[in-house]
Each structure stands twice: as C-alpha cells, then as structure tokens.
Amino acid sequence: MATPYTIAVPDSKIDDLHKRLELATFPDELDGAGWDYGAPLADVKRLTAYWKSSFSWRDQETTLNQLPQFTRSIKVDNFPALDIHYIHQPSPSPDAIPLLFCHGWPGSYLEVVKMLPALRASNDGVSFHVVAPSHPNYGWSEGPKQRGFGLKQYAESCHRLMISLGYDQYVTQGGDWGFYITRAMGLLYPEACKASHINMIRASPPTLLKNPWQALKHTILPYSDREKKGMQRSKWFAEDGSGYRTLQATKPATIGFALNDSPVALLAWLWEKLHDWTDSYPWTDDEILTWVSIYWFSRAGPSASLRIYYEATHSGPGGVTRDRTQEWIGGVKLGLCYSPKELTVVPMTWGRTLGPVVFESVKPRGGHFAAHEQPEEIVKDLRAMFGNGGPCHAIVKPGAKL
Amino acid sequence: MAPPYTIAVPDSKIDELHKKLDVATFPDELDEADWDYGAPLADIKRLTAYWKSSFSWRDQEKTLNQLPQFTRSIKVDNFPALDIHYVHQPSPSPDAIPLLFCHGWPGSYLEVVKMLPALQQSHSGVSFHVVAPSHPNYGWSEGPKQRGFGLKQYAETCHKLMLSLGYDQYVTQGGDWGFYITRAIGLLYPEACKASHINMIRASPPTLLKNPWQAVKHKLLPYSAREKKGLERSEWFATEGSGYRTLQATKPATIGFALNDSPVALLAWLWEKLHDWTDAYPWTDDEILTWVSIYCFSRAGPSASLRIYYEATHSGPGGVTRDRTQEWIGGVKLGLCYSPRELTVVPMTWGRTLGPVVFESVKTRGGHFAAHEQPEEIVKDLRGMFGKGGPCHGIVKAGAKL
C-alpha cells in the first residue's frame, strides 16, 4: 500500500539542466530597477552561475531522502488514480493526534521539515502524527491528465490519504493553496477535519472583493497601526504582486512553455516570490536552488504546478470555489495566524467571518512561508491550540502509532 | 540625418537561436485543453520544428530590407537620445498628407506594410506620406536604459520624428499601444496632431473601469446585438485574456528572463496573442515566425518590449496616464473603427466620450491587428476620413514629397 520512496532524478535530466544552464542568456536591466520590475538581474545571474557550477542536486537529494517519505495510489472520484508522494512522521507518544500539513505554490512538502522534530515530541500534552503530501502536480506526486481537477479533488486527495493511513479524524495546517485546500476539506469532510490552523487568511466582506480600494480607504480609519500596515501589504499584493496569479489562472499553458524550457525562466519566476513573500528571510543559495529544483525535476513538470490556479478559478458545478472557502464554514474550529509580511493581511474582524475562530495569534515578523520562516512560532500555535487547556485539546482522539 | 537602414542580424545570434531550438523541450498538455489554457502544445511543437529546420530568417530579412527604412537620432526631454528606426514612404502626389502609423505589442512597424501601396496613391483626392516607426524598445530601435520612459516619452519620440521629417502637421493611425501613444500625441501636440484614426477603442464611463461586471450586465440590456457581442468579447478579454497585461505592467523583468532565454517561451507568449486577438486570420508559419523573430532579434531585446506596460501603469507626475487617454481630448478629430474581434469592443456611445468623433466605421469582421488583417478596410477608412467630402479633408496642408 505505502511504498517507501527514494527520489532519484535520472542523470539525463541533470545533464539536460546543465546543458541549458550553459546556454543561458540574460536580458539587460534598467538603471535603478531594484526589485520594482521583478527579479533583479544580478540575483538571477548569480544564482544561475551557482546552479551551474556549485549546486549539487545529488547532495540535496541525499538529504531529502533521509525524510520518512512514501508513495501510495490515491483515487478521487471521476479521475484515474494518482501516485501520491508524502512525508509521514508518526509520533510514538500516546497523546499524538494526526496533523495534515498542506503546502502551496511555489512551496512544497519541504516547508514542514523544520517543524518535524518538535511536532513529534509531546509538549503541553499533545504531539502530532505529521502527514505532508506533495499535492497532485507537485514534487514527487503524479498529476492528472484530465481537465477539471480542482479544489474539490485536491481536498479529496488529501482526505483519502489521511483515511488510508488510518486517520479517520485529523487536524490541518496550511497557507497559500494549503489555505484553500484545507478549507475545502473542512467544508467537504467536517466529520474528519475537526480543526484547521491557517497562516494565510483570505477573508473579506463581499464589498472588498468588488470594490477593494473604496473599501480599504473606507475601513483604514478605524483600524490599528498593525492592521493598517496589513492593508497596505494587501494592497501591494493586489496591485503589484498579482500578475502571476491572473496569468496562471487564465493561461497556465502559455507560461508553462517557458518554465519547462528554460531553467533561468523558472528560477526568476520563483525567486521573485521567495524574496517578495518573505520577511527578510535569509535564503541561502542552496535553499533557493533546492526549492527551484523540486519544481524543475518534479514528476509532473513545472508547467503542471500552475494548473491549480486555472482549475480553482474555472470551477464547474459540484466543485468548490475559492470564494466559498472565503466565506463562513461552520463545522471546523479555526486557528488564525497573522504575520506582517503575509500576502493578504486582513483585520481580525474579517478573519472571524471564516468560521468559529477559537485561536488567534499575531506574529511580530514573518511572511508567507510561515512554517519555513518561523517554524517555532507555528509549533507554538499548534501546541497552544491543541495542547492541555487549549481550545482544541482532544478535539480528535489521540493515539500513538508505531 | 537619416541613413537608410539595413537589418543585419549577426550570424552569432542566429546560431545562438538554433542552439536553443535544438534543445527545446515541451511540457505535457491536459486532454482536450485546446486553446483554453493557452497556446496548444501541437502548435508550439510544429512552429518550433519549422523555426528550427525550415524558416529562413535571412530570406525574411532580405524581404524586410526592401522597405524604405531609415534610422535617426531622436532625443526626448530628460532622456539620452535614441536611434530610432522607421519606415518612411512619401507620396509623389500633390494631395499627400503626413500619416504616422503607430504599432503596438506584440506587433511592429510591419503592420503597416500591406497598406503602403494603396496609401501612396491619390484616391478620393488624398494620399499619404507614411511614417511607421519602431517605437523605442521595439524592432530595430534602441531602448532607454532609464526608468520612467512612459506614454509622454513615446508620444514625444513620435512627434519629434515627424517634425524631423518636415511634417509640422500630421494625422495618425493606430491600435493597441498605438491607441495610447496617438492619444497622448493628440493631448500634448494638438497644434501638430490634427486627427487620429483608432482601431482599438478604449472608452468607458468611469464605473466600467471600477465595476466592469456590474456595468457590463447593466449595459447589456439596451444595446444592439452587435454591441452585446462586443461587450461579451470585452468581458472575455478582461476575465480570460488579461493575465499577460497585469504581469507585464507589474513584473516585466521576471517574465523578461523567460522571453530572453527561451525562444520557445517567446513563441508561445506571442503566438497565443496572434491567434486569440485575430478573427480567424490565416497566419502562415513564415508570418508568425517573422513576427516572433523581430522580437527575438530586436535591438533592445524581447524583455525590453514589455516595459511600456510598467511605465504606463506607474506614470509619475507630469506623465500621461492611460486613464487620461481614455477621457475626453478636445483638439483632435477622431475616426473610430469597430471590429468584432478587437479586444475591447465598446458601444458607440462610449467611443464618443473620447473626443470630437467625426468618423465611425463598423467592420463585419476583423480583430486587433486591423491594418494587417484588413488593410483595405483601414485604407478605405482613411480615404473616407481624409478624402474629398470627408470630415477631415484638408485638415493638414497637403504637399508632395520627392
């Protein structure tokens, strides 16, 4: 059922990558462009040179292969089965509860890694069996060949994975697409998904969606300094940082040709986000290139990773729309984590429109990749939420696994 | 002053292109994706193979070099001088008036070519001295290295080019960025730019810009069948076809890496537009690849061609905003051409908010690249507007050129 997985990118793919890096050419750049026009030329040149001459995928692969990872076949309704890759780290502690970690784009299952040691250990009367899949179309999972694989299917894929591991009830943590997918899970499987911790809070009164600037100006006045800064951040994201999103949600195949043929294209595409979406996180070149390489060498290819944007935007009847995930969902207890450099930072009153919010935390720093940027903070949140005296203590029945 | 220009792409650039085409790889595609997700895989594979093995840039170059083309140095305020390429075809007829043709993206000066023979001849008492530049950052013109080269500067470049050719008064034709640039010219130089023919009409009551869907639904009811279809087309462009625009207006450098490093990326990026923006126009592979090659081999590089989107969107004080060009401009007589497959097709009442509209034509077919798709129709419009009995006859002083 569950096959231990070894990442083994063929030599031919590594050679091919190097051939392309050898041929790489670069555009010019406007004087004083900084980060305003996108990824800076000096960064992309430096990272390309490092990728070509110093970065060792094989070394990274060896490290990645030390994680407890597996694959198993997961079939969702109306689609052929897919081979799904996941990390599974059970806890030996009797107070452990199942925790599903959902990554987003351009992240991966790697975002859970820094938290693994802490989550395994009992603290405040709780520990966690951690499950962190590569979503379909990402990392080492297969992707569907058929149209229409949307939020419903991503949620179903995660849910069936948890069920197949014997976790009839579980809790979740996620941001980016992890927000949308865990919200869809709470909507579709409230008997299983009992509580969700979210670090990207997408919530708003309907008028904000339709009239952002009026509503922003309108609401800026009564809010705290922190909330005002958050709205400026949200405004920046909507006005200056959303081109990739509009494009991926409408013409993923067109940009997909670029990300598939040119490693420099992929590097620039991702590095811009890794920089703009984090709070001065000190990325190392190895870290950046490992994240980019996971996309470059992914089983479904980098182009496929964009399809979720299209499918979630063109959701047909029976699907789960993004809008629905941003409205009240009653059955799932929510923990909301507010970080200042997240992409959308809403006032707390808006977050509370999502559902029964039982836990809120405000971080003084941190951005979009919360579990990766500040793992100790997310672990702290999870222990407070699910530990002794917390609002979700024993919300699912604990039990040790081997 | 105006040396004749010969396009002579170095062998090294052609070799580099071929090296990259040789290692081109392609993503997979969803079943039945067709054009919904962007450029289809089969098209890109076929065009790449043709580009690699059959297309002859040197043959195309020879043909292009038969056009009457020149370069001259044009300096706009606050920027260093740029070497500007342009086609200049004067008419020997005494009734000729100067006509500036403004291309857009992803077009080029080539869009004027099919009209050149007709425009040179006297007909209905008018003929035209045609000037068709490559805008800065396009084709065989240089591009600025400094930030802030926006609509004002593009307009100034065109205007100074006309003046340098001895054309103190002139008329214009254009769409896409040609719409915005000729509108800016009319705003800034009403003593010179006396009339403009426009084939992409961007006009609307302010509420459409802020509330497109409400306003569209609102307006659908009282309009003609043709106008309703036009609004549907406009809605398609806004909801499904604008990702490139949002991206290029915010992060042109990021996507610029892709367009510069991968010819397949550039091909897909442009071919999708050439297909979606035209009305079943029977593009030949040579035609497509010539258009793409002009970007690939352009003097400023393909990445630079995107900067106009950023600069026009981030226009500082003293600049000309896109919004301003979509409002009333009083001093320039307007001719509006409505084609069913243009990107924004507005009701005629909206078009009339742009300025003193003296000429309107409704085409039964045709799309965004009007002069290229239906040259005879645009020529007919120009003769209807500027010929004997037309609303702009004699608007600028006529005179033959050698």
Short mmCIF file of N, CA and C in Angstrom, two decimals, chain A residues 214-349:
data_model
loop_
_atom_site.label_atom_id
_atom_site.label_comp_id
_atom_site.label_asym_id
_atom_site.label_seq_id
_atom_site.Cartn_x
_atom_site.Cartn_y
_atom_site.Cartn_z
N GLN A 214 -12.08 51.35 -2.54
CA GLN A 214 -13.04 52.10 -1.74
C GLN A 214 -13.14 51.51 -0.34
N ALA A 215 -13.28 50.23 -0.31
CA ALA A 215 -13.44 49.58 0.99
C ALA A 215 -12.20 49.77 1.85
N LEU A 216 -11.04 49.70 1.25
CA LEU A 216 -9.80 49.89 2.01
C LEU A 216 -9.75 51.29 2.61
N LYS A 217 -9.95 52.25 1.73
CA LYS A 217 -9.91 53.64 2.21
C LYS A 217 -10.97 53.82 3.30
N HIS A 218 -12.09 53.22 3.06
CA HIS A 218 -13.22 53.31 3.97
C HIS A 218 -12.89 52.75 5.34
N THR A 219 -12.22 51.61 5.30
CA THR A 219 -12.00 50.94 6.58
C THR A 219 -10.66 51.28 7.23
N ILE A 220 -9.79 51.95 6.50
CA ILE A 220 -8.47 52.23 7.08
C ILE A 220 -8.58 53.04 8.36
N LEU A 221 -9.52 53.92 8.40
CA LEU A 221 -9.54 54.83 9.52
C LEU A 221 -9.69 54.18 10.90
N PRO A 222 -10.65 53.31 11.11
CA PRO A 222 -10.82 52.81 12.47
C PRO A 222 -9.85 51.71 12.90
N TYR A 223 -8.88 51.32 12.08
CA TYR A 223 -8.06 50.16 12.43
C TYR A 223 -6.73 50.52 13.08
N SER A 224 -6.16 49.53 13.74
CA SER A 224 -4.90 49.73 14.45
C SER A 224 -3.77 49.94 13.44
N ASP A 225 -2.62 50.40 13.96
CA ASP A 225 -1.44 50.57 13.10
C ASP A 225 -1.07 49.27 12.41
N ARG A 226 -1.11 48.19 13.17
CA ARG A 226 -0.74 46.89 12.60
C ARG A 226 -1.71 46.52 11.48
N GLU A 227 -3.00 46.74 11.72
CA GLU A 227 -3.98 46.38 10.72
C GLU A 227 -3.85 47.29 9.49
N LYS A 228 -3.53 48.54 9.72
CA LYS A 228 -3.33 49.46 8.59
C LYS A 228 -2.15 49.03 7.74
N LYS A 229 -1.06 48.67 8.40
CA LYS A 229 0.11 48.19 7.66
C LYS A 229 -0.27 46.95 6.86
N GLY A 230 -1.10 46.11 7.49
CA GLY A 230 -1.52 44.89 6.83
C GLY A 230 -2.31 45.18 5.57
N MET A 231 -3.15 46.21 5.63
CA MET A 231 -3.94 46.54 4.46
C MET A 231 -3.08 47.13 3.36
N GLN A 232 -2.04 47.83 3.73
CA GLN A 232 -1.10 48.33 2.70
C GLN A 232 -0.40 47.16 2.03
N ARG A 233 -0.05 46.18 2.85
CA ARG A 233 0.58 44.98 2.30
C ARG A 233 -0.39 44.28 1.34
N SER A 234 -1.63 44.15 1.76
CA SER A 234 -2.65 43.54 0.91
C SER A 234 -2.82 44.33 -0.38
N LYS A 235 -2.79 45.63 -0.27
CA LYS A 235 -2.93 46.49 -1.44
C LYS A 235 -1.74 46.28 -2.38
N TRP A 236 -0.54 46.22 -1.81
CA TRP A 236 0.64 45.97 -2.63
C TRP A 236 0.47 44.67 -3.40
N PHE A 237 0.02 43.62 -2.69
CA PHE A 237 -0.11 42.32 -3.33
C PHE A 237 -1.13 42.37 -4.47
N ALA A 238 -2.27 43.02 -4.22
CA ALA A 238 -3.33 43.08 -5.22
C ALA A 238 -2.92 43.91 -6.43
N GLU A 239 -2.23 45.03 -6.18
CA GLU A 239 -1.91 45.94 -7.28
C GLU A 239 -0.61 45.60 -7.98
N ASP A 240 0.41 45.19 -7.23
CA ASP A 240 1.73 45.00 -7.82
C ASP A 240 2.19 43.56 -7.84
N GLY A 241 1.53 42.70 -7.06
CA GLY A 241 2.06 41.36 -6.91
C GLY A 241 1.19 40.25 -7.44
N SER A 242 0.15 40.57 -8.19
CA SER A 242 -0.82 39.54 -8.59
C SER A 242 -0.79 39.16 -10.06
N GLY A 243 0.17 39.68 -10.81
CA GLY A 243 0.21 39.37 -12.23
C GLY A 243 0.36 37.87 -12.47
N TYR A 244 1.26 37.23 -11.72
CA TYR A 244 1.48 35.79 -11.86
C TYR A 244 0.18 35.03 -11.66
N ARG A 245 -0.62 35.50 -10.73
CA ARG A 245 -1.84 34.80 -10.34
C ARG A 245 -2.89 34.90 -11.45
N THR A 246 -3.07 36.12 -11.98
CA THR A 246 -4.03 36.31 -13.07
C THR A 246 -3.60 35.48 -14.28
N LEU A 247 -2.31 35.48 -14.56
CA LEU A 247 -1.82 34.72 -15.70
C LEU A 247 -2.00 33.23 -15.50
N GLN A 248 -1.60 32.71 -14.34
CA GLN A 248 -1.68 31.28 -14.09
C GLN A 248 -3.12 30.80 -14.03
N ALA A 249 -4.01 31.69 -13.65
CA ALA A 249 -5.43 31.33 -13.55
C ALA A 249 -6.13 31.37 -14.91
N THR A 250 -5.48 31.92 -15.93
CA THR A 250 -6.12 32.03 -17.24
C THR A 250 -5.33 31.35 -18.36
N LYS A 251 -4.02 31.47 -18.38
CA LYS A 251 -3.20 30.89 -19.45
C LYS A 251 -2.00 30.14 -18.89
N PRO A 252 -2.25 29.12 -18.07
CA PRO A 252 -1.13 28.41 -17.47
C PRO A 252 -0.25 27.69 -18.50
N ALA A 253 -0.84 27.25 -19.59
CA ALA A 253 -0.05 26.52 -20.58
C ALA A 253 0.95 27.43 -21.26
N THR A 254 0.55 28.67 -21.53
CA THR A 254 1.44 29.59 -22.25
C THR A 254 2.71 29.85 -21.45
N ILE A 255 2.56 30.24 -20.19
CA ILE A 255 3.73 30.46 -19.34
C ILE A 255 4.41 29.12 -19.04
N GLY A 256 3.65 28.04 -19.07
CA GLY A 256 4.22 26.72 -18.83
C GLY A 256 5.32 26.35 -19.81
N PHE A 257 5.19 26.79 -21.05
CA PHE A 257 6.25 26.51 -22.03
C PHE A 257 7.58 27.11 -21.56
N ALA A 258 7.51 28.32 -21.02
CA ALA A 258 8.72 28.99 -20.55
C ALA A 258 9.34 28.26 -19.37
N LEU A 259 8.51 27.92 -18.39
CA LEU A 259 9.03 27.32 -17.16
C LEU A 259 9.58 25.92 -17.42
N ASN A 260 9.13 25.30 -18.50
CA ASN A 260 9.59 23.96 -18.83
C ASN A 260 10.87 23.96 -19.65
N ASP A 261 11.03 24.99 -20.50
CA ASP A 261 12.17 25.00 -21.42
C ASP A 261 13.40 25.71 -20.87
N SER A 262 13.19 26.66 -19.97
CA SER A 262 14.31 27.48 -19.50
C SER A 262 14.43 27.45 -17.99
N PRO A 263 15.50 26.85 -17.46
CA PRO A 263 15.68 26.88 -16.01
C PRO A 263 15.84 28.31 -15.47
N VAL A 264 16.39 29.20 -16.29
CA VAL A 264 16.52 30.60 -15.86
C VAL A 264 15.14 31.22 -15.70
N ALA A 265 14.23 30.89 -16.63
CA ALA A 265 12.85 31.38 -16.53
C ALA A 265 12.23 30.92 -15.22
N LEU A 266 12.38 29.65 -14.92
CA LEU A 266 11.80 29.09 -13.69
C LEU A 266 12.44 29.72 -12.46
N LEU A 267 13.75 29.86 -12.50
CA LEU A 267 14.46 30.45 -11.38
C LEU A 267 13.96 31.87 -11.08
N ALA A 268 13.87 32.69 -12.13
CA ALA A 268 13.39 34.07 -11.94
C ALA A 268 11.96 34.07 -11.43
N TRP A 269 11.14 33.20 -12.03
CA TRP A 269 9.72 33.14 -11.69
C TRP A 269 9.53 32.85 -10.22
N LEU A 270 10.33 31.92 -9.69
CA LEU A 270 10.19 31.51 -8.29
C LEU A 270 10.95 32.40 -7.32
N TRP A 271 12.16 32.80 -7.70
CA TRP A 271 12.99 33.59 -6.78
C TRP A 271 12.30 34.92 -6.42
N GLU A 272 11.65 35.53 -7.43
CA GLU A 272 10.92 36.77 -7.15
C GLU A 272 9.94 36.56 -6.01
N LYS A 273 9.23 35.43 -5.98
CA LYS A 273 8.25 35.17 -4.93
C LYS A 273 8.94 34.86 -3.60
N LEU A 274 9.96 34.03 -3.65
CA LEU A 274 10.67 33.68 -2.42
C LEU A 274 11.18 34.94 -1.72
N HIS A 275 11.57 35.92 -2.51
CA HIS A 275 12.05 37.17 -1.92
C HIS A 275 10.89 38.05 -1.46
N ASP A 276 9.95 38.32 -2.38
CA ASP A 276 8.90 39.31 -2.09
C ASP A 276 7.92 38.83 -1.03
N TRP A 277 7.79 37.51 -0.89
CA TRP A 277 6.75 36.99 0.00
C TRP A 277 7.24 36.70 1.41
N THR A 278 8.54 36.88 1.65
CA THR A 278 9.07 36.57 2.98
C THR A 278 9.50 37.84 3.69
N ASP A 279 9.75 37.71 4.98
CA ASP A 279 10.11 38.87 5.80
C ASP A 279 11.61 38.85 6.06
N SER A 280 12.36 39.31 5.07
CA SER A 280 13.83 39.31 5.17
C SER A 280 14.36 37.95 5.57
N TYR A 281 13.78 36.92 5.02
CA TYR A 281 14.28 35.58 5.34
C TYR A 281 15.62 35.40 4.66
N PRO A 282 16.62 34.89 5.41
CA PRO A 282 17.98 34.79 4.86
C PRO A 282 18.18 33.53 4.01
N TRP A 283 17.51 33.53 2.85
CA TRP A 283 17.64 32.38 1.94
C TRP A 283 19.12 32.14 1.62
N THR A 284 19.53 30.87 1.69
CA THR A 284 20.85 30.52 1.16
C THR A 284 20.66 30.10 -0.30
N ASP A 285 21.72 30.17 -1.07
CA ASP A 285 21.63 29.78 -2.47
C ASP A 285 21.23 28.30 -2.59
N ASP A 286 21.74 27.47 -1.70
CA ASP A 286 21.37 26.05 -1.75
C ASP A 286 19.88 25.87 -1.49
N GLU A 287 19.36 26.65 -0.57
CA GLU A 287 17.94 26.57 -0.23
C GLU A 287 17.09 26.98 -1.44
N ILE A 288 17.45 28.12 -2.04
CA ILE A 288 16.68 28.62 -3.19
C ILE A 288 16.70 27.58 -4.30
N LEU A 289 17.89 27.08 -4.59
CA LEU A 289 18.01 26.18 -5.73
C LEU A 289 17.41 24.81 -5.46
N THR A 290 17.35 24.42 -4.18
CA THR A 290 16.65 23.17 -3.87
C THR A 290 15.15 23.34 -4.12
N TRP A 291 14.62 24.47 -3.67
CA TRP A 291 13.19 24.72 -3.91
C TRP A 291 12.90 24.77 -5.41
N VAL A 292 13.76 25.46 -6.16
CA VAL A 292 13.55 25.58 -7.61
C VAL A 292 13.73 24.23 -8.29
N SER A 293 14.71 23.46 -7.82
CA SER A 293 14.97 22.16 -8.43
C SER A 293 13.81 21.20 -8.24
N ILE A 294 13.14 21.31 -7.09
CA ILE A 294 11.99 20.44 -6.87
C ILE A 294 10.96 20.70 -7.97
N TYR A 295 10.81 21.96 -8.38
CA TYR A 295 9.90 22.25 -9.48
C TYR A 295 10.49 21.77 -10.81
N TRP A 296 11.76 22.03 -11.02
CA TRP A 296 12.38 21.66 -12.29
C TRP A 296 12.34 20.15 -12.51
N PHE A 297 12.65 19.40 -11.47
CA PHE A 297 12.72 17.94 -11.59
C PHE A 297 11.41 17.24 -11.20
N SER A 298 10.37 18.02 -10.92
CA SER A 298 9.14 17.42 -10.39
C SER A 298 8.58 16.38 -11.37
N ARG A 299 7.86 15.45 -10.79
CA ARG A 299 7.35 14.34 -11.59
C ARG A 299 6.39 14.82 -12.66
N ALA A 300 5.55 15.78 -12.35
CA ALA A 300 4.57 16.28 -13.32
C ALA A 300 5.13 17.41 -14.17
N GLY A 301 6.30 17.92 -13.83
CA GLY A 301 6.89 19.04 -14.58
C GLY A 301 6.42 20.38 -14.03
N PRO A 302 7.24 21.42 -14.20
CA PRO A 302 6.88 22.72 -13.62
C PRO A 302 5.61 23.33 -14.19
N SER A 303 5.33 23.05 -15.45
CA SER A 303 4.13 23.61 -16.07
C SER A 303 2.86 23.14 -15.37
N ALA A 304 2.85 21.89 -14.93
CA ALA A 304 1.64 21.31 -14.33
C ALA A 304 1.31 21.96 -12.98
N SER A 305 2.31 22.50 -12.32
CA SER A 305 2.08 23.08 -10.99
C SER A 305 1.19 24.31 -11.04
N LEU A 306 1.03 24.86 -12.25
CA LEU A 306 0.23 26.08 -12.38
C LEU A 306 -1.26 25.78 -12.55
N ARG A 307 -1.59 24.54 -12.86
CA ARG A 307 -2.95 24.23 -13.26
C ARG A 307 -3.98 24.45 -12.17
N ILE A 308 -3.54 24.31 -10.92
CA ILE A 308 -4.49 24.51 -9.82
C ILE A 308 -5.10 25.91 -9.90
N TYR A 309 -4.32 26.89 -10.34
CA TYR A 309 -4.85 28.25 -10.44
C TYR A 309 -6.00 28.31 -11.44
N TYR A 310 -5.80 27.67 -12.58
CA TYR A 310 -6.84 27.65 -13.61
C TYR A 310 -8.07 26.92 -13.12
N GLU A 311 -7.85 25.73 -12.58
CA GLU A 311 -8.99 24.89 -12.21
C GLU A 311 -9.79 25.49 -11.05
N ALA A 312 -9.08 26.10 -10.10
CA ALA A 312 -9.80 26.70 -8.96
C ALA A 312 -10.60 27.92 -9.41
N THR A 313 -10.15 28.56 -10.50
CA THR A 313 -10.83 29.75 -11.00
C THR A 313 -12.00 29.39 -11.91
N HIS A 314 -11.88 28.23 -12.58
CA HIS A 314 -12.91 27.81 -13.53
C HIS A 314 -13.68 26.62 -12.98
N SER A 315 -13.97 26.67 -11.71
CA SER A 315 -14.62 25.57 -11.03
C SER A 315 -16.03 25.37 -11.58
N GLY A 316 -16.34 24.15 -11.99
CA GLY A 316 -17.67 23.89 -12.55
C GLY A 316 -18.68 23.52 -11.47
N PRO A 317 -19.87 23.12 -11.89
CA PRO A 317 -20.89 22.71 -10.91
C PRO A 317 -20.39 21.52 -10.09
N GLY A 318 -20.62 21.55 -8.80
CA GLY A 318 -20.15 20.48 -7.93
C GLY A 318 -18.77 20.72 -7.38
N GLY A 319 -18.09 21.71 -7.90
CA GLY A 319 -16.75 21.99 -7.40
C GLY A 319 -16.79 22.89 -6.19
N VAL A 320 -15.62 23.16 -5.64
CA VAL A 320 -15.52 24.11 -4.52
C VAL A 320 -14.80 25.34 -5.06
N THR A 321 -15.46 26.47 -4.99
CA THR A 321 -14.85 27.70 -5.48
C THR A 321 -13.99 28.34 -4.40
N ARG A 322 -13.07 29.19 -4.86
CA ARG A 322 -12.24 29.91 -3.89
C ARG A 322 -13.11 30.83 -3.05
N ASP A 323 -14.10 31.42 -3.71
CA ASP A 323 -15.00 32.31 -2.98
C ASP A 323 -15.64 31.59 -1.80
N ARG A 324 -16.08 30.35 -2.03
CA ARG A 324 -16.76 29.62 -0.97
C ARG A 324 -15.84 29.39 0.22
N THR A 325 -14.55 29.17 -0.06
CA THR A 325 -13.61 28.92 1.04
C THR A 325 -13.34 30.18 1.85
N GLN A 326 -13.73 31.32 1.29
CA GLN A 326 -13.50 32.59 1.99
C GLN A 326 -14.75 33.07 2.71
N GLU A 327 -15.76 32.18 2.74
CA GLU A 327 -16.99 32.50 3.46
C GLU A 327 -17.10 31.57 4.66
N TRP A 328 -18.10 31.80 5.44
CA TRP A 328 -18.29 31.03 6.67
C TRP A 328 -18.38 29.53 6.41
N ILE A 329 -17.56 28.76 7.13
CA ILE A 329 -17.67 27.30 7.15
C ILE A 329 -17.80 26.92 8.60
N GLY A 330 -18.93 26.30 8.93
CA GLY A 330 -19.32 26.19 10.33
C GLY A 330 -18.68 25.08 11.14
N GLY A 331 -18.37 23.94 10.53
CA GLY A 331 -18.08 22.75 11.32
C GLY A 331 -16.66 22.59 11.82
N VAL A 332 -15.76 23.51 11.43
CA VAL A 332 -14.33 23.31 11.70
C VAL A 332 -13.83 24.43 12.60
N LYS A 333 -13.21 24.07 13.71
CA LYS A 333 -12.64 25.10 14.59
C LYS A 333 -11.38 25.68 13.94
N LEU A 334 -11.27 26.99 13.99
CA LEU A 334 -10.18 27.67 13.28
C LEU A 334 -9.17 28.34 14.19
N GLY A 335 -7.91 28.21 13.80
CA GLY A 335 -6.85 28.97 14.44
C GLY A 335 -6.21 29.85 13.38
N LEU A 336 -6.19 31.15 13.61
CA LEU A 336 -5.68 32.08 12.61
C LEU A 336 -4.36 32.71 13.07
N CYS A 337 -3.39 32.68 12.18
CA CYS A 337 -2.07 33.21 12.49
C CYS A 337 -1.81 34.39 11.56
N TYR A 338 -1.58 35.57 12.14
CA TYR A 338 -1.37 36.78 11.36
C TYR A 338 0.11 37.17 11.38
N SER A 339 0.73 37.12 10.20
CA SER A 339 2.13 37.56 10.07
C SER A 339 2.18 38.81 9.20
N PRO A 340 3.05 39.76 9.56
CA PRO A 340 3.01 41.08 8.89
C PRO A 340 3.33 41.06 7.40
N LYS A 341 4.14 40.09 6.95
CA LYS A 341 4.51 40.08 5.53
C LYS A 341 3.80 38.97 4.76
N GLU A 342 2.71 38.47 5.31
CA GLU A 342 1.85 37.58 4.52
C GLU A 342 1.30 38.41 3.36
N LEU A 343 0.73 37.75 2.38
CA LEU A 343 0.33 38.47 1.17
C LEU A 343 -0.95 39.25 1.36
N THR A 344 -1.86 38.67 2.10
CA THR A 344 -3.09 39.36 2.44
C THR A 344 -3.16 39.38 3.96
N VAL A 345 -3.18 40.58 4.49
CA VAL A 345 -3.22 40.73 5.95
C VAL A 345 -4.48 41.50 6.28
N VAL A 346 -5.46 40.79 6.78
CA VAL A 346 -6.77 41.42 6.99
C VAL A 346 -6.97 41.74 8.47
N PRO A 347 -7.84 42.69 8.73
CA PRO A 347 -8.21 42.94 10.13
C PRO A 347 -8.84 41.70 10.74
N MET A 348 -8.66 41.59 12.04
CA MET A 348 -9.15 40.38 12.72
C MET A 348 -10.65 40.20 12.59
N THR A 349 -11.37 41.32 12.51
CA THR A 349 -12.82 41.19 12.38
C THR A 349 -13.17 40.47 11.09
#
